[in-house]
Amino acid sequence: MSDQTNQRGNWNTKLGFVLAAAGSAVGLGNIWGFPTQVADNGGASFILIYVACCLIVGLPVMVAEFAIGRNTRRNPVGAFRKLGKGWFPPLIGLWGVLCGIMILSFYMVIAGWTFSFIFEQLFAQLGFMSASEWVTRMDSGPKNAFFAILFILATISIIVGGVSNGIERATKTMMPILIAVLVIMAAYVMTLEGSTKGLRMYLLPDFSLINTRLVFSAMGQAFFSLSIGMGALLTYGSYLRKNQNIVESATYVTLADMGIAFLAGLLVIPAMFVAENAGITIIGDDGRLYSSSTLVFDVLPGLFSSMGGLLAIVLGTAFFLLLSMAALTSTISLLEVPVSYVIDEHRVPRKKAAWLVGGLVMVLAVGVSFRTNMISFLYVIFNNVGLPLGGLMLSIFLAWSWKTRNALDELRHGFKNPEKSLFLRFWPAFVTYLSPALIALVLITTLYNLLGG
Ligand code: PFF
Protein backbone atom coordinates (compact mmCIF):
# COMPACT_ATOMS: atom_id res chain seq x y z
CA MET A 1 0.00 0.00 0.00
CA SER A 2 2.74 2.44 0.91
CA ASP A 3 4.33 1.91 -2.51
CA GLN A 4 1.09 2.71 -4.21
CA THR A 5 0.60 5.68 -1.90
CA ASN A 6 3.97 7.09 -2.84
CA GLN A 7 3.35 6.65 -6.53
CA ARG A 8 0.05 8.51 -6.37
CA GLY A 9 1.59 11.35 -4.40
CA ASN A 10 0.54 13.05 -1.16
CA TRP A 11 0.05 16.57 0.06
CA ASN A 12 3.20 17.71 1.83
CA THR A 13 1.54 19.76 4.54
CA LYS A 14 -1.92 20.14 6.08
CA LEU A 15 -2.08 23.78 5.05
CA GLY A 16 -0.98 22.83 1.54
CA PHE A 17 -4.02 20.58 1.18
CA VAL A 18 -6.44 23.18 2.54
CA LEU A 19 -5.04 25.82 0.20
CA ALA A 20 -5.17 23.48 -2.80
CA ALA A 21 -8.80 22.54 -2.08
CA ALA A 22 -9.68 26.18 -1.37
CA GLY A 23 -7.90 27.06 -4.62
CA SER A 24 -10.14 24.62 -6.45
CA ALA A 25 -13.20 26.13 -4.83
CA VAL A 26 -12.20 29.76 -5.25
CA GLY A 27 -12.43 30.53 -8.94
CA LEU A 28 -14.41 32.40 -11.56
CA GLY A 29 -17.44 31.15 -9.65
CA ASN A 30 -16.51 33.37 -6.70
CA ILE A 31 -15.08 36.49 -8.25
CA TRP A 32 -17.28 36.65 -11.31
CA GLY A 33 -20.20 34.30 -10.65
CA PHE A 34 -21.11 35.26 -7.10
CA PRO A 35 -21.25 39.06 -7.50
CA THR A 36 -23.07 38.54 -10.80
CA GLN A 37 -25.66 36.32 -9.16
CA VAL A 38 -26.07 38.77 -6.30
CA ALA A 39 -26.63 41.58 -8.80
CA ASP A 40 -29.02 39.41 -10.80
CA ASN A 41 -31.01 38.22 -7.78
CA GLY A 42 -31.59 41.44 -5.95
CA GLY A 43 -28.71 41.71 -3.47
CA ALA A 44 -28.32 40.64 0.11
CA SER A 45 -31.22 38.18 0.30
CA PHE A 46 -29.35 35.98 -2.20
CA ILE A 47 -26.32 35.94 0.11
CA LEU A 48 -28.38 34.55 3.00
CA ILE A 49 -29.84 31.70 0.96
CA TYR A 50 -26.43 31.01 -0.56
CA VAL A 51 -24.81 30.67 2.86
CA ALA A 52 -27.56 28.27 3.93
CA CYS A 53 -27.03 26.12 0.79
CA CYS A 54 -23.26 25.99 1.41
CA LEU A 55 -23.62 24.94 5.03
CA ILE A 56 -26.62 22.58 4.82
CA VAL A 57 -25.82 20.85 1.53
CA GLY A 58 -22.32 21.88 0.42
CA LEU A 59 -20.28 21.13 3.53
CA PRO A 60 -21.76 17.65 4.20
CA VAL A 61 -21.23 16.64 0.55
CA MET A 62 -17.67 17.99 0.62
CA VAL A 63 -16.90 15.92 3.72
CA ALA A 64 -18.36 12.89 1.92
CA GLU A 65 -16.09 13.46 -1.10
CA PHE A 66 -12.96 13.79 1.02
CA ALA A 67 -13.87 10.64 3.01
CA ILE A 68 -14.43 8.51 -0.10
CA GLY A 69 -11.23 9.84 -1.69
CA ARG A 70 -8.99 9.24 1.31
CA ASN A 71 -10.47 5.84 2.09
CA THR A 72 -9.95 4.48 -1.42
CA ARG A 73 -6.90 6.48 -2.52
CA ARG A 74 -8.27 6.30 -6.05
CA ASN A 75 -9.64 8.50 -8.82
CA PRO A 76 -13.47 8.85 -8.83
CA VAL A 77 -14.11 5.86 -11.13
CA GLY A 78 -11.77 3.55 -9.19
CA ALA A 79 -13.09 4.85 -5.86
CA PHE A 80 -16.75 4.03 -6.55
CA ARG A 81 -15.76 0.69 -8.09
CA LYS A 82 -13.77 -0.21 -4.97
CA LEU A 83 -16.49 0.67 -2.48
CA GLY A 84 -19.54 -0.47 -4.43
CA LYS A 85 -20.83 -3.54 -6.18
CA GLY A 86 -21.90 -4.02 -9.78
CA TRP A 87 -21.63 -1.84 -12.85
CA PHE A 88 -23.42 1.28 -11.64
CA PRO A 89 -21.06 2.84 -9.03
CA PRO A 90 -18.15 3.38 -11.46
CA LEU A 91 -20.56 5.28 -13.70
CA ILE A 92 -20.95 7.92 -10.95
CA GLY A 93 -17.20 8.49 -11.22
CA LEU A 94 -17.31 8.46 -14.99
CA TRP A 95 -20.03 11.12 -14.92
CA GLY A 96 -17.63 13.26 -12.86
CA VAL A 97 -14.84 12.74 -15.39
CA LEU A 98 -17.18 13.78 -18.21
CA CYS A 99 -18.39 16.86 -16.29
CA GLY A 100 -14.75 17.81 -15.64
CA ILE A 101 -13.85 17.70 -19.33
CA MET A 102 -17.00 19.52 -20.46
CA ILE A 103 -16.78 22.24 -17.78
CA LEU A 104 -13.14 22.77 -18.78
CA SER A 105 -14.15 23.25 -22.42
CA PHE A 106 -15.94 26.52 -21.61
CA TYR A 107 -14.17 27.47 -18.37
CA MET A 108 -10.91 27.71 -20.34
CA VAL A 109 -12.46 30.18 -22.79
CA ILE A 110 -13.68 32.45 -19.98
CA ALA A 111 -10.32 32.05 -18.20
CA GLY A 112 -8.68 33.05 -21.50
CA TRP A 113 -10.81 36.22 -21.54
CA THR A 114 -9.70 37.17 -18.04
CA PHE A 115 -6.09 36.51 -19.06
CA SER A 116 -6.30 38.64 -22.21
CA PHE A 117 -7.96 41.54 -20.35
CA ILE A 118 -4.86 41.79 -18.12
CA PHE A 119 -3.21 43.64 -20.99
CA GLU A 120 -6.06 45.98 -21.94
CA GLN A 121 -5.30 48.95 -19.72
CA LEU A 122 -1.56 48.57 -20.14
CA PHE A 123 -1.81 48.75 -23.94
CA ALA A 124 -4.45 51.50 -23.88
CA GLN A 125 -2.61 53.79 -21.51
CA LEU A 126 0.64 53.29 -23.43
CA GLY A 127 -1.15 54.28 -26.62
CA PHE A 128 -1.24 50.87 -28.36
CA MET A 129 -4.92 51.22 -29.15
CA SER A 130 -5.34 48.44 -31.68
CA ALA A 131 -3.56 45.94 -29.42
CA SER A 132 -5.74 47.07 -26.52
CA GLU A 133 -8.84 46.62 -28.65
CA TRP A 134 -7.70 43.17 -29.87
CA VAL A 135 -7.25 41.71 -26.40
CA THR A 136 -10.79 42.72 -25.43
CA ARG A 137 -12.49 41.19 -28.45
CA MET A 138 -14.69 38.47 -27.09
CA ASP A 139 -16.31 37.59 -30.41
CA SER A 140 -13.08 36.76 -32.22
CA GLY A 141 -12.67 32.99 -32.49
CA PRO A 142 -8.91 32.98 -33.20
CA LYS A 143 -8.26 35.40 -30.32
CA ASN A 144 -10.39 33.38 -27.91
CA ALA A 145 -8.72 30.14 -28.99
CA PHE A 146 -5.24 31.64 -28.62
CA PHE A 147 -5.76 32.69 -25.00
CA ALA A 148 -7.70 29.54 -24.07
CA ILE A 149 -4.80 27.43 -25.38
CA LEU A 150 -2.31 29.52 -23.38
CA PHE A 151 -4.39 28.86 -20.28
CA ILE A 152 -4.59 25.14 -20.96
CA LEU A 153 -0.81 24.99 -21.41
CA ALA A 154 -0.32 26.76 -18.06
CA THR A 155 -2.67 24.25 -16.39
CA ILE A 156 -0.94 21.24 -17.97
CA SER A 157 2.49 22.51 -16.92
CA ILE A 158 1.37 22.53 -13.26
CA ILE A 159 -0.43 19.17 -13.40
CA VAL A 160 2.66 17.54 -14.93
CA GLY A 161 4.61 18.52 -11.78
CA GLY A 162 2.46 16.13 -9.70
CA VAL A 163 0.59 16.60 -6.42
CA SER A 164 3.04 18.24 -4.03
CA ASN A 165 5.56 19.72 -6.47
CA GLY A 166 3.01 20.89 -9.00
CA ILE A 167 -0.47 21.48 -7.58
CA GLU A 168 0.43 22.18 -3.93
CA ARG A 169 3.33 24.48 -4.70
CA ALA A 170 1.42 26.50 -7.30
CA THR A 171 -1.69 26.99 -5.17
CA LYS A 172 0.34 27.80 -2.06
CA THR A 173 1.97 30.64 -3.96
CA MET A 174 -1.11 31.96 -5.70
CA MET A 175 -3.73 31.89 -2.93
CA PRO A 176 -2.09 34.43 -0.58
CA ILE A 177 -1.44 36.81 -3.51
CA LEU A 178 -5.06 36.44 -4.60
CA ILE A 179 -6.42 37.27 -1.15
CA ALA A 180 -4.07 40.24 -0.75
CA VAL A 181 -5.01 41.76 -4.14
CA LEU A 182 -8.71 41.27 -3.41
CA VAL A 183 -8.55 42.93 0.02
CA ILE A 184 -6.53 45.90 -1.24
CA MET A 185 -8.80 46.46 -4.24
CA ALA A 186 -12.01 46.17 -2.20
CA ALA A 187 -10.64 48.60 0.38
CA TYR A 188 -9.68 51.06 -2.35
CA VAL A 189 -13.05 50.90 -4.12
CA MET A 190 -14.74 51.62 -0.77
CA THR A 191 -13.05 55.01 -0.67
CA LEU A 192 -14.51 56.07 -4.03
CA GLU A 193 -17.63 58.12 -4.53
CA GLY A 194 -20.80 56.08 -5.14
CA SER A 195 -19.58 52.96 -3.37
CA THR A 196 -21.91 53.33 -0.38
CA LYS A 197 -24.96 52.98 -2.60
CA GLY A 198 -23.59 49.65 -3.81
CA LEU A 199 -22.69 48.61 -0.31
CA ARG A 200 -26.24 49.22 0.81
CA MET A 201 -27.67 47.09 -1.95
CA TYR A 202 -25.12 44.38 -1.19
CA LEU A 203 -25.63 44.23 2.56
CA LEU A 204 -29.26 45.12 3.29
CA PRO A 205 -31.55 42.19 2.50
CA ASP A 206 -34.95 42.66 0.92
CA PHE A 207 -36.80 39.51 1.96
CA SER A 208 -39.58 40.07 -0.55
CA LEU A 209 -37.11 39.10 -3.28
CA ILE A 210 -36.72 35.52 -2.04
CA ASN A 211 -38.46 33.14 -4.43
CA THR A 212 -37.88 29.66 -5.82
CA ARG A 213 -35.75 30.94 -8.71
CA LEU A 214 -33.42 32.57 -6.20
CA VAL A 215 -33.13 29.36 -4.16
CA PHE A 216 -32.28 27.30 -7.25
CA SER A 217 -29.69 29.80 -8.44
CA ALA A 218 -28.14 29.77 -4.97
CA MET A 219 -27.94 25.97 -4.89
CA GLY A 220 -26.38 25.76 -8.38
CA GLN A 221 -23.92 28.47 -7.46
CA ALA A 222 -23.01 26.66 -4.21
CA PHE A 223 -22.19 23.41 -6.05
CA PHE A 224 -20.13 25.15 -8.70
CA SER A 225 -18.34 27.42 -6.27
CA LEU A 226 -17.49 24.69 -3.76
CA SER A 227 -16.26 22.40 -6.58
CA ILE A 228 -18.48 19.56 -5.39
CA GLY A 229 -20.44 16.92 -7.28
CA MET A 230 -17.89 15.79 -9.86
CA GLY A 231 -15.17 14.18 -7.77
CA ALA A 232 -12.61 17.01 -7.89
CA LEU A 233 -12.45 17.13 -4.10
CA LEU A 234 -12.71 13.34 -3.94
CA THR A 235 -9.55 13.24 -6.07
CA TYR A 236 -7.81 15.83 -3.87
CA GLY A 237 -8.91 13.78 -0.84
CA SER A 238 -7.24 10.70 -2.31
CA TYR A 239 -3.84 12.36 -1.78
CA LEU A 240 -4.60 13.04 1.91
CA ARG A 241 -2.74 11.51 4.82
CA LYS A 242 -4.63 9.73 7.59
CA ASN A 243 -3.54 12.20 10.26
CA GLN A 244 -5.44 15.12 8.74
CA ASN A 245 -8.82 16.06 10.17
CA ILE A 246 -11.21 15.98 7.20
CA VAL A 247 -14.10 17.77 8.91
CA GLU A 248 -11.89 20.62 10.05
CA SER A 249 -10.26 20.95 6.61
CA ALA A 250 -13.63 20.92 4.82
CA THR A 251 -14.91 23.60 7.18
CA TYR A 252 -11.90 25.81 6.39
CA VAL A 253 -12.35 25.27 2.67
CA THR A 254 -16.07 26.13 2.83
CA LEU A 255 -15.47 29.22 4.95
CA ALA A 256 -12.61 30.36 2.70
CA ASP A 257 -14.80 29.92 -0.36
CA MET A 258 -17.73 31.82 1.14
CA GLY A 259 -15.43 34.49 2.56
CA ILE A 260 -13.69 35.14 -0.74
CA ALA A 261 -16.99 35.23 -2.64
CA PHE A 262 -18.25 37.75 -0.09
CA LEU A 263 -15.09 39.84 -0.47
CA ALA A 264 -15.37 39.72 -4.26
CA GLY A 265 -18.90 41.10 -3.92
CA LEU A 266 -17.56 43.87 -1.68
CA LEU A 267 -15.30 44.82 -4.56
CA VAL A 268 -17.52 44.30 -7.60
CA ILE A 269 -20.96 45.57 -6.48
CA PRO A 270 -19.74 48.89 -5.01
CA ALA A 271 -17.45 49.26 -8.06
CA MET A 272 -20.53 49.15 -10.29
CA PHE A 273 -22.04 52.09 -8.48
CA VAL A 274 -18.74 53.95 -8.61
CA ALA A 275 -18.86 53.33 -12.35
CA GLU A 276 -22.40 54.72 -12.49
CA ASN A 277 -21.15 57.79 -10.69
CA ALA A 278 -18.52 58.14 -13.43
CA GLY A 279 -21.29 58.14 -16.06
CA ILE A 280 -21.21 54.47 -17.08
CA THR A 281 -24.56 52.72 -17.60
CA ILE A 282 -25.10 49.88 -15.12
CA ILE A 283 -28.84 49.28 -15.44
CA GLY A 284 -30.05 47.34 -18.49
CA ASP A 285 -33.21 47.93 -20.59
CA ASP A 286 -35.07 45.50 -18.34
CA GLY A 287 -34.50 47.78 -15.35
CA ARG A 288 -32.12 45.31 -13.69
CA LEU A 289 -28.48 45.71 -12.82
CA TYR A 290 -26.10 44.57 -15.53
CA SER A 291 -24.73 41.17 -14.76
CA SER A 292 -22.94 38.30 -16.45
CA SER A 293 -20.13 39.15 -18.86
CA THR A 294 -21.30 42.76 -19.25
CA LEU A 295 -20.49 43.44 -15.63
CA VAL A 296 -16.98 42.05 -15.56
CA PHE A 297 -15.86 42.74 -19.10
CA ASP A 298 -17.65 46.06 -19.80
CA VAL A 299 -18.57 47.98 -16.68
CA LEU A 300 -15.39 47.38 -14.69
CA PRO A 301 -12.91 48.01 -17.54
CA GLY A 302 -14.94 51.17 -18.28
CA LEU A 303 -14.44 52.23 -14.68
CA PHE A 304 -10.69 51.52 -14.80
CA SER A 305 -10.33 53.49 -18.06
CA SER A 306 -12.16 56.46 -16.61
CA MET A 307 -9.46 56.71 -13.94
CA GLY A 308 -6.75 57.15 -16.57
CA GLY A 309 -2.96 56.90 -16.36
CA LEU A 310 -1.08 54.72 -13.93
CA LEU A 311 -4.11 54.05 -11.71
CA ALA A 312 -6.00 52.55 -14.66
CA ILE A 313 -3.05 50.30 -15.47
CA VAL A 314 -2.58 49.16 -11.86
CA LEU A 315 -6.27 48.50 -11.13
CA GLY A 316 -7.10 47.01 -14.51
CA THR A 317 -4.11 44.71 -14.47
CA ALA A 318 -4.53 43.69 -10.83
CA PHE A 319 -8.23 42.85 -11.22
CA PHE A 320 -7.79 40.57 -14.23
CA LEU A 321 -4.64 39.05 -12.76
CA LEU A 322 -6.74 38.20 -9.72
CA LEU A 323 -9.41 36.56 -11.88
CA SER A 324 -6.78 34.64 -13.87
CA MET A 325 -5.08 33.28 -10.77
CA ALA A 326 -8.39 32.24 -9.24
CA ALA A 327 -9.30 30.51 -12.51
CA LEU A 328 -5.96 28.72 -12.72
CA THR A 329 -6.17 27.16 -9.26
CA SER A 330 -9.61 25.83 -10.31
CA THR A 331 -8.67 24.57 -13.79
CA ILE A 332 -5.87 22.57 -12.14
CA SER A 333 -8.42 20.66 -10.05
CA LEU A 334 -10.83 20.24 -12.96
CA LEU A 335 -8.07 18.73 -15.12
CA GLU A 336 -6.73 16.57 -12.29
CA VAL A 337 -9.99 14.53 -12.27
CA PRO A 338 -9.70 13.07 -15.80
CA VAL A 339 -5.90 12.96 -15.55
CA SER A 340 -5.98 10.89 -12.33
CA TYR A 341 -8.56 8.62 -13.98
CA VAL A 342 -6.27 8.00 -16.98
CA ILE A 343 -3.23 7.46 -14.69
CA ASP A 344 -4.98 5.03 -12.31
CA GLU A 345 -7.29 3.14 -14.61
CA HIS A 346 -5.25 3.02 -17.79
CA ARG A 347 -1.77 2.92 -16.27
CA VAL A 348 -0.53 5.91 -18.26
CA PRO A 349 2.35 7.99 -16.77
CA ARG A 350 1.29 11.39 -15.36
CA LYS A 351 3.03 13.49 -17.99
CA LYS A 352 1.51 11.60 -20.89
CA ALA A 353 -1.93 11.56 -19.23
CA ALA A 354 -1.82 15.33 -18.68
CA TRP A 355 -0.97 15.98 -22.34
CA LEU A 356 -3.55 13.51 -23.60
CA VAL A 357 -6.45 14.92 -21.60
CA GLY A 358 -5.16 18.49 -21.98
CA GLY A 359 -5.06 17.94 -25.76
CA LEU A 360 -8.68 16.78 -25.78
CA VAL A 361 -9.73 19.81 -23.73
CA MET A 362 -7.84 22.02 -26.18
CA VAL A 363 -9.81 20.67 -29.14
CA LEU A 364 -13.11 21.22 -27.33
CA ALA A 365 -12.13 24.68 -26.06
CA VAL A 366 -11.11 25.78 -29.56
CA GLY A 367 -14.58 24.73 -30.73
CA VAL A 368 -16.23 26.76 -27.96
CA SER A 369 -13.93 29.72 -28.74
CA PHE A 370 -15.56 30.05 -32.13
CA ARG A 371 -19.09 29.47 -30.84
CA THR A 372 -19.23 31.31 -27.54
CA ASN A 373 -23.02 31.15 -27.50
CA MET A 374 -22.57 27.51 -26.47
CA ILE A 375 -21.16 28.58 -23.10
CA SER A 376 -24.50 29.13 -21.38
CA PHE A 377 -25.85 25.85 -22.76
CA LEU A 378 -22.82 23.90 -21.51
CA TYR A 379 -23.03 25.70 -18.17
CA VAL A 380 -26.65 24.70 -17.66
CA ILE A 381 -26.13 21.05 -18.64
CA PHE A 382 -22.86 20.32 -16.85
CA ASN A 383 -23.06 22.76 -13.98
CA ASN A 384 -26.70 23.38 -13.10
CA VAL A 385 -27.72 19.79 -13.79
CA GLY A 386 -24.44 17.85 -13.88
CA LEU A 387 -22.95 18.79 -10.52
CA PRO A 388 -26.11 18.46 -8.38
CA LEU A 389 -26.82 15.13 -10.11
CA GLY A 390 -23.29 13.98 -9.25
CA GLY A 391 -23.72 15.19 -5.65
CA LEU A 392 -27.06 13.40 -5.39
CA MET A 393 -25.66 10.08 -6.66
CA LEU A 394 -22.63 10.45 -4.39
CA SER A 395 -24.72 11.02 -1.24
CA ILE A 396 -27.11 8.18 -2.07
CA PHE A 397 -24.17 5.87 -2.77
CA LEU A 398 -22.46 6.79 0.47
CA ALA A 399 -25.55 6.40 2.61
CA TRP A 400 -27.15 3.31 1.11
CA SER A 401 -24.24 1.37 -0.35
CA TRP A 402 -20.99 2.24 1.43
CA LYS A 403 -22.91 3.10 4.65
CA THR A 404 -22.36 6.09 6.89
CA ARG A 405 -20.79 3.98 9.66
CA ASN A 406 -17.86 3.14 7.34
CA ALA A 407 -17.59 6.77 6.32
CA LEU A 408 -17.59 7.78 10.01
CA ASP A 409 -14.72 5.35 10.66
CA GLU A 410 -12.78 7.17 7.96
CA LEU A 411 -13.64 10.60 9.39
CA ARG A 412 -12.43 9.59 12.87
CA HIS A 413 -8.84 9.36 11.59
CA GLY A 414 -7.11 12.60 12.45
CA PHE A 415 -10.06 13.73 14.60
CA LYS A 416 -9.02 14.34 18.22
CA ASN A 417 -12.22 13.69 20.15
CA PRO A 418 -14.67 12.34 17.58
CA GLU A 419 -17.22 11.24 20.18
CA LYS A 420 -17.60 14.85 21.33
CA SER A 421 -18.18 16.25 17.84
CA LEU A 422 -21.62 17.67 17.17
CA PHE A 423 -20.87 17.68 13.46
CA LEU A 424 -20.17 13.95 13.34
CA ARG A 425 -23.36 13.28 15.27
CA PHE A 426 -25.55 15.10 12.75
CA TRP A 427 -23.60 14.52 9.54
CA PRO A 428 -25.10 11.02 8.80
CA ALA A 429 -28.63 12.45 8.84
CA PHE A 430 -27.56 15.29 6.57
CA VAL A 431 -25.92 13.12 3.88
CA THR A 432 -28.56 10.41 4.12
CA TYR A 433 -31.75 12.48 4.07
CA LEU A 434 -31.52 16.26 4.08
CA SER A 435 -28.88 16.90 1.41
CA PRO A 436 -30.21 14.37 -1.14
CA ALA A 437 -33.80 15.53 -0.59
CA LEU A 438 -32.90 19.19 -1.13
CA ILE A 439 -30.68 18.43 -4.13
CA ALA A 440 -33.39 16.26 -5.69
CA LEU A 441 -35.94 19.02 -5.23
CA VAL A 442 -33.70 21.57 -6.91
CA LEU A 443 -32.82 19.16 -9.73
CA ILE A 444 -36.40 18.26 -10.49
CA THR A 445 -37.42 21.90 -10.59
CA THR A 446 -34.42 22.83 -12.73
CA LEU A 447 -35.23 20.05 -15.20
CA TYR A 448 -38.92 20.98 -15.20
CA ASN A 449 -38.02 24.59 -16.02
CA LEU A 450 -35.49 23.53 -18.65
CA LEU A 451 -37.96 21.30 -20.41
CA GLY A 452 -40.33 24.22 -20.66
CA GLY A 453 -42.71 23.36 -17.84
N1 PFF B 1 -15.16 26.14 -7.98
C1 PFF B 1 -14.75 26.68 -9.23
C2 PFF B 1 -15.19 28.13 -9.32
O1 PFF B 1 -15.83 28.62 -8.38
O2 PFF B 1 -14.92 28.77 -10.31
C3 PFF B 1 -15.22 25.90 -10.43
C4 PFF B 1 -15.07 24.41 -10.29
C5 PFF B 1 -13.81 23.86 -10.05
C6 PFF B 1 -16.18 23.60 -10.38
C7 PFF B 1 -13.66 22.50 -9.89
C8 PFF B 1 -16.07 22.22 -10.20
C9 PFF B 1 -14.80 21.69 -9.97
F1 PFF B 1 -14.68 20.41 -9.81
PDB file of N, CA, C and O and ligand atoms in Angstrom, residues 24-25 27-30 107 224-225 227 230 232 330 333-334, ligand 1:
ATOM      1  N   SER A  24      -9.181  25.226  -5.518  1.00  0.00           N
ATOM      2  CA  SER A  24     -10.139  24.618  -6.447  1.00  0.00           C
ATOM      3  C   SER A  24     -11.487  25.314  -6.318  1.00  0.00           C
ATOM      4  O   SER A  24     -12.134  25.660  -7.303  1.00  0.00           O
ATOM      5  N   ALA A  25     -11.888  25.529  -5.076  1.00  0.00           N
ATOM      6  CA  ALA A  25     -13.198  26.131  -4.835  1.00  0.00           C
ATOM      7  C   ALA A  25     -13.242  27.595  -5.274  1.00  0.00           C
ATOM      8  O   ALA A  25     -14.176  28.031  -5.944  1.00  0.00           O
ATOM      9  N   GLY A  27     -12.732  30.392  -7.522  1.00  0.00           N
ATOM     10  CA  GLY A  27     -12.428  30.531  -8.941  1.00  0.00           C
ATOM     11  C   GLY A  27     -13.310  31.588  -9.565  1.00  0.00           C
ATOM     12  O   GLY A  27     -13.785  32.502  -8.882  1.00  0.00           O
ATOM     13  N   LEU A  28     -13.538  31.435 -10.871  1.00  0.00           N
ATOM     14  CA  LEU A  28     -14.409  32.396 -11.556  1.00  0.00           C
ATOM     15  C   LEU A  28     -15.782  32.419 -10.889  1.00  0.00           C
ATOM     16  O   LEU A  28     -16.456  33.438 -10.866  1.00  0.00           O
ATOM     17  N   GLY A  29     -16.158  31.259 -10.327  1.00  0.00           N
ATOM     18  CA  GLY A  29     -17.444  31.154  -9.645  1.00  0.00           C
ATOM     19  C   GLY A  29     -17.559  32.144  -8.492  1.00  0.00           C
ATOM     20  O   GLY A  29     -18.653  32.623  -8.188  1.00  0.00           O
ATOM     21  N   ASN A  30     -16.453  32.441  -7.831  1.00  0.00           N
ATOM     22  CA  ASN A  30     -16.511  33.374  -6.705  1.00  0.00           C
ATOM     23  C   ASN A  30     -16.415  34.818  -7.161  1.00  0.00           C
ATOM     24  O   ASN A  30     -17.190  35.664  -6.732  1.00  0.00           O
ATOM     25  N   TYR A 107     -14.854  26.723 -19.447  1.00  0.00           N
ATOM     26  CA  TYR A 107     -14.166  27.471 -18.374  1.00  0.00           C
ATOM     27  C   TYR A 107     -12.855  28.045 -18.913  1.00  0.00           C
ATOM     28  O   TYR A 107     -12.446  29.152 -18.571  1.00  0.00           O
ATOM     29  N   PHE A 224     -21.210  24.748  -7.797  1.00  0.00           N
ATOM     30  CA  PHE A 224     -20.127  25.149  -8.698  1.00  0.00           C
ATOM     31  C   PHE A 224     -18.995  25.779  -7.899  1.00  0.00           C
ATOM     32  O   PHE A 224     -17.828  25.450  -8.068  1.00  0.00           O
ATOM     33  N   SER A 225     -19.361  26.679  -6.994  1.00  0.00           N
ATOM     34  CA  SER A 225     -18.344  27.420  -6.272  1.00  0.00           C
ATOM     35  C   SER A 225     -17.548  26.528  -5.327  1.00  0.00           C
ATOM     36  O   SER A 225     -16.342  26.703  -5.179  1.00  0.00           O
ATOM     37  N   SER A 227     -16.898  23.467  -5.779  1.00  0.00           N
ATOM     38  CA  SER A 227     -16.261  22.396  -6.582  1.00  0.00           C
ATOM     39  C   SER A 227     -16.759  21.011  -6.196  1.00  0.00           C
ATOM     40  O   SER A 227     -15.990  20.047  -6.220  1.00  0.00           O
ATOM     41  N   MET A 230     -18.507  16.478  -8.710  1.00  0.00           N
ATOM     42  CA  MET A 230     -17.888  15.788  -9.855  1.00  0.00           C
ATOM     43  C   MET A 230     -16.604  15.070  -9.477  1.00  0.00           C
ATOM     44  O   MET A 230     -15.853  14.633 -10.350  1.00  0.00           O
ATOM     45  N   ALA A 232     -13.868  16.254  -7.946  1.00  0.00           N
ATOM     46  CA  ALA A 232     -12.606  17.005  -7.891  1.00  0.00           C
ATOM     47  C   ALA A 232     -12.053  16.938  -6.461  1.00  0.00           C
ATOM     48  O   ALA A 232     -10.862  16.674  -6.248  1.00  0.00           O
ATOM     49  N   SER A 330      -8.432  26.689 -10.093  1.00  0.00           N
ATOM     50  CA  SER A 330      -9.611  25.833 -10.306  1.00  0.00           C
ATOM     51  C   SER A 330      -9.423  24.915 -11.508  1.00  0.00           C
ATOM     52  O   SER A 330      -9.818  23.745 -11.462  1.00  0.00           O
ATOM     53  N   SER A 333      -7.651  21.742 -10.688  1.00  0.00           N
ATOM     54  CA  SER A 333      -8.416  20.662 -10.051  1.00  0.00           C
ATOM     55  C   SER A 333      -9.391  20.019 -11.031  1.00  0.00           C
ATOM     56  O   SER A 333      -9.665  18.824 -10.954  1.00  0.00           O
ATOM     57  N   LEU A 334      -9.926  20.815 -11.961  1.00  0.00           N
ATOM     58  CA  LEU A 334     -10.832  20.241 -12.963  1.00  0.00           C
ATOM     59  C   LEU A 334     -10.080  19.253 -13.845  1.00  0.00           C
ATOM     60  O   LEU A 334     -10.568  18.184 -14.182  1.00  0.00           O
TER      61      LEU A 334
HETATM   62  N1  PFF B   1     -15.161  26.145  -7.984  1.00  0.00           N
HETATM   63  C1  PFF B   1     -14.745  26.683  -9.233  1.00  0.00           C
HETATM   64  C2  PFF B   1     -15.190  28.129  -9.317  1.00  0.00           C
HETATM   65  O1  PFF B   1     -15.826  28.625  -8.384  1.00  0.00           O
HETATM   66  O2  PFF B   1     -14.916  28.774 -10.308  1.00  0.00           O
HETATM   67  C3  PFF B   1     -15.223  25.898 -10.432  1.00  0.00           C
HETATM   68  C4  PFF B   1     -15.068  24.411 -10.290  1.00  0.00           C
HETATM   69  C5  PFF B   1     -13.812  23.856 -10.052  1.00  0.00           C
HETATM   70  C6  PFF B   1     -16.182  23.599 -10.384  1.00  0.00           C
HETATM   71  C7  PFF B   1     -13.664  22.502  -9.892  1.00  0.00           C
HETATM   72  C8  PFF B   1     -16.068  22.216 -10.204  1.00  0.00           C
HETATM   73  C9  PFF B   1     -14.802  21.695  -9.973  1.00  0.00           C
HETATM   74  F1  PFF B   1     -14.680  20.411  -9.811  1.00  0.00           F
END
